[in-house]
Short mmCIF file of C-alpha atoms in Angstrom, two decimals:
data_model
loop_
_atom_site.label_atom_id
_atom_site.label_comp_id
_atom_site.label_asym_id
_atom_site.label_seq_id
_atom_site.Cartn_x
_atom_site.Cartn_y
_atom_site.Cartn_z
CA UNK X 1 0.00 0.00 0.00
CA UNK X 2 1.36 3.42 -0.93
CA UNK X 3 1.69 5.59 2.16
CA UNK X 4 0.50 9.16 1.77
CA UNK X 5 1.06 12.19 3.96
CA UNK X 6 -2.44 13.37 4.77
CA UNK X 7 -1.41 16.37 6.84
CA UNK X 8 1.59 18.02 5.26
CA UNK X 9 2.89 20.80 7.51
CA UNK X 10 5.01 23.65 6.14
CA UNK X 11 7.57 23.87 8.95
CA UNK X 12 9.18 26.97 7.43
CA UNK X 13 5.83 28.74 7.55
CA UNK X 14 5.30 27.58 11.13
CA UNK X 15 8.69 29.05 12.07
CA UNK X 16 7.86 32.34 10.35
CA UNK X 17 4.54 32.63 12.14
CA UNK X 18 6.14 31.83 15.49
CA UNK X 19 8.81 34.48 14.98
CA UNK X 20 6.20 37.03 13.94
CA UNK X 21 3.86 36.30 16.86
CA UNK X 22 6.66 36.21 19.43
CA UNK X 23 8.76 39.15 18.23
CA UNK X 24 8.60 40.92 21.59
CA UNK X 25 9.54 37.72 23.42
CA UNK X 26 12.54 37.19 21.12
CA UNK X 27 13.77 40.76 21.55
CA UNK X 28 13.47 40.55 25.33
CA UNK X 29 15.34 37.24 25.31
CA UNK X 30 18.19 38.80 23.35
CA UNK X 31 18.33 41.77 25.72
CA UNK X 32 18.52 39.48 28.75
CA UNK X 33 21.32 37.44 27.15
CA UNK X 34 23.24 40.69 26.51
CA UNK X 35 22.70 41.80 30.11
CA UNK X 36 23.93 38.42 31.32
CA UNK X 37 27.33 39.16 29.74
CA UNK X 38 27.72 42.04 32.23
CA UNK X 39 27.13 39.88 35.31
CA UNK X 40 30.51 38.98 36.89
CA UNK X 41 31.35 35.32 37.47
CA UNK X 42 32.22 36.07 41.09
CA UNK X 43 30.11 38.45 43.14
CA UNK X 44 32.52 40.48 45.26
CA UNK X 45 30.22 43.18 46.67
CA UNK X 46 26.76 43.39 48.17
CA UNK X 47 25.71 45.54 45.24
CA UNK X 48 26.81 42.89 42.73
CA UNK X 49 24.98 40.27 44.76
CA UNK X 50 21.78 42.34 44.78
CA UNK X 51 22.00 42.99 41.03
CA UNK X 52 22.58 39.31 40.29
CA UNK X 53 19.62 38.35 42.48
CA UNK X 54 17.34 40.83 40.73
CA UNK X 55 18.56 39.63 37.34
CA UNK X 56 17.95 35.97 38.25
CA UNK X 57 14.37 36.86 39.13
CA UNK X 58 13.99 38.59 35.76
CA UNK X 59 15.31 35.46 34.04
CA UNK X 60 12.95 33.25 36.01
CA UNK X 61 9.95 35.38 35.10
CA UNK X 62 10.93 35.54 31.44
CA UNK X 63 11.49 31.78 31.23
CA UNK X 64 8.05 31.28 32.73
CA UNK X 65 6.61 33.51 30.01
CA UNK X 66 8.54 31.59 27.33
CA UNK X 67 7.21 28.28 28.63
CA UNK X 68 3.65 29.61 28.68
CA UNK X 69 3.93 30.85 25.10
CA UNK X 70 5.54 27.60 23.92
CA UNK X 71 2.79 25.48 25.45
CA UNK X 72 0.10 27.76 24.04
CA UNK X 73 1.58 27.75 20.52
CA UNK X 74 2.04 23.97 20.55
CA UNK X 75 -1.43 23.20 21.93
CA UNK X 76 -3.14 22.76 18.57
CA UNK X 77 -0.36 20.41 17.42
CA UNK X 78 -0.58 18.34 20.60
CA UNK X 79 -4.35 18.05 20.25
CA UNK X 80 -3.97 17.02 16.61
CA UNK X 81 -1.42 14.34 17.57
CA UNK X 82 -3.76 13.06 20.29
CA UNK X 83 -6.59 12.84 17.75
CA UNK X 84 -4.42 10.83 15.34
CA UNK X 85 -3.21 8.53 18.12
CA UNK X 86 -6.75 7.98 19.39
CA UNK X 87 -7.95 7.13 15.88
CA UNK X 88 -5.33 4.43 15.37
CA UNK X 89 -5.55 3.07 18.93
CA UNK X 90 -9.18 2.08 18.31
CA UNK X 91 -8.10 -0.73 16.00
CA UNK X 92 -4.40 -1.10 16.86
CA UNK X 93 -5.13 -1.99 20.50
CA UNK X 94 -7.35 -5.03 19.76
CA UNK X 95 -5.02 -6.04 16.91
CA UNK X 96 -2.02 -6.00 19.25
CA UNK X 97 -3.97 -8.06 21.80
CA UNK X 98 -4.89 -10.57 19.08
CA UNK X 99 -1.29 -10.72 17.88
CA UNK X 100 -0.03 -11.35 21.41
CA UNK X 101 -2.59 -14.11 21.95
CA UNK X 102 -1.73 -15.84 18.67
CA UNK X 103 2.01 -15.60 19.31
CA UNK X 104 1.51 -17.14 22.77
CA UNK X 105 -0.44 -20.02 21.23
CA UNK X 106 2.24 -20.55 18.57
CA UNK X 107 4.97 -20.38 21.22
CA UNK X 108 3.30 -23.04 23.34
CA UNK X 109 2.88 -25.25 20.29
CA UNK X 110 6.51 -24.80 19.25
CA UNK X 111 7.78 -25.56 22.75
CA UNK X 112 5.70 -28.75 22.68
CA UNK X 113 7.01 -29.69 19.22
CA UNK X 114 10.58 -29.07 20.35
CA UNK X 115 10.13 -31.45 23.29
CA UNK X 116 8.62 -34.12 21.06
CA UNK X 117 11.41 -33.67 18.53
CA UNK X 118 14.05 -33.92 21.25
CA UNK X 119 12.44 -37.10 22.53
CA UNK X 120 12.48 -38.62 19.05
CA UNK X 121 16.08 -37.88 18.14
CA UNK X 122 16.85 -41.58 18.48
CA UNK X 123 13.65 -42.74 16.76
CA UNK X 124 14.18 -45.59 14.32
CA UNK X 125 14.49 -44.71 10.65
CA UNK X 126 11.94 -45.92 8.11
CA UNK X 127 13.39 -47.94 5.20
CA UNK X 128 11.93 -49.09 1.90
CA UNK X 129 11.87 -52.72 0.85
CA UNK X 130 15.13 -52.16 -0.99
CA UNK X 131 16.82 -50.89 2.19
CA UNK X 132 16.85 -47.19 1.24
CA UNK X 133 16.23 -44.80 4.16
CA UNK X 134 13.18 -42.69 3.33
CA UNK X 135 12.24 -40.95 6.65
CA UNK X 136 12.31 -41.12 10.40
CA UNK X 137 9.27 -41.51 12.58
CA UNK X 138 9.68 -37.93 13.81
CA UNK X 139 9.60 -36.29 10.39
CA UNK X 140 7.11 -33.48 9.70
CA UNK X 141 6.14 -31.11 6.92
CA UNK X 142 5.46 -28.21 9.30
CA UNK X 143 7.91 -25.29 8.92
CA UNK X 144 10.35 -24.57 11.71
CA UNK X 145 9.62 -21.42 13.75
CA UNK X 146 12.39 -19.67 15.62
CA UNK X 147 11.75 -18.98 19.29
CA UNK X 148 13.15 -15.77 20.78
CA UNK X 149 13.21 -14.31 24.29
CA UNK X 150 11.52 -11.14 25.54
CA UNK X 151 11.03 -9.51 28.95
CA UNK X 152 7.52 -10.11 30.28
CA UNK X 153 7.90 -8.69 33.80
CA UNK X 154 10.46 -7.49 36.37
CA UNK X 155 10.54 -7.67 40.16
CA UNK X 156 11.85 -4.42 41.66
CA UNK X 157 13.00 -6.18 44.85
CA UNK X 158 14.68 -9.14 43.16
CA UNK X 159 16.15 -7.81 39.92
CA UNK X 160 19.94 -7.60 39.68
CA UNK X 161 20.52 -3.88 39.13
CA UNK X 162 24.28 -4.35 38.89
CA UNK X 163 23.84 -6.54 35.83
CA UNK X 164 21.75 -3.77 34.24
CA UNK X 165 24.25 -0.98 34.99
CA UNK X 166 25.78 -0.87 31.45
CA UNK X 167 22.34 -0.32 29.92
CA UNK X 168 21.18 2.66 32.04
CA UNK X 169 21.17 5.90 30.03
CA UNK X 170 22.55 9.10 31.54
CA UNK X 171 19.02 10.53 31.56
CA UNK X 172 17.63 7.61 33.57
CA UNK X 173 20.52 7.81 36.05
CA UNK X 174 20.05 11.58 36.50
CA UNK X 175 16.31 11.25 37.09
CA UNK X 176 16.87 8.41 39.57
CA UNK X 177 19.55 10.41 41.41
CA UNK X 178 17.16 13.37 41.66
CA UNK X 179 14.53 11.12 43.27
CA UNK X 180 17.19 9.87 45.69
CA UNK X 181 18.11 13.48 46.53
CA UNK X 182 14.48 14.35 47.26
CA UNK X 183 14.14 11.50 49.72
CA UNK X 184 17.58 11.16 51.31
CA UNK X 185 19.33 14.45 50.70
CA UNK X 186 22.89 14.84 49.32
CA UNK X 187 24.31 11.92 51.29
CA UNK X 188 26.03 8.59 50.68
CA UNK X 189 25.29 8.04 47.01
CA UNK X 190 28.54 6.83 45.52
CA UNK X 191 29.08 8.07 41.97
CA UNK X 192 26.70 11.03 42.25
CA UNK X 193 27.87 14.60 42.78
CA UNK X 194 25.58 17.15 44.41
CA UNK X 195 25.76 20.93 44.34
CA UNK X 196 23.98 23.66 46.25
CA UNK X 197 22.18 26.31 44.23
CA UNK X 198 20.56 29.51 45.37
CA UNK X 199 16.79 29.20 45.39
CA UNK X 200 15.46 32.53 44.09
#
């Protein structure tokens, strides 16, 4: 079946519209970045500290405005994506359930066939009257199906986390460390480095 793109989106036009609608936000962002260049790396005086604190509050407020605008501008796209996903889920969900059920049935049958085949490895061969070997009693015309392994469940209390260490992404480790910090504070977590930041 030829796949067609039903909803072609002109990304260049989207970018142009975003820039046009958020011109003030862009200009303010640039001004704040320029002002940031004037903030010293080390605050030596009370005046520098006060200016940095006021500037950090300006940044926080502006970032909040940026986030609000981003979420508002992306809302129609998110709703469209949800509509598409919902449409396909109506028939993909039962199809996936059917596929899983059929695969389980095939798997059970293949496991049974493998046991029978293993038990018949030494089965006597069948010969013709002339003494030519023509088959064994375990022969079959059914095609061979490869069995593969997949993860069906994990036990949080029993699973060997050390064995999984090489497969944890940096993102997963960072998120896990943040949860640890929330519960236990910056203590006794080998391999994690904590830093204090001013809460403004």
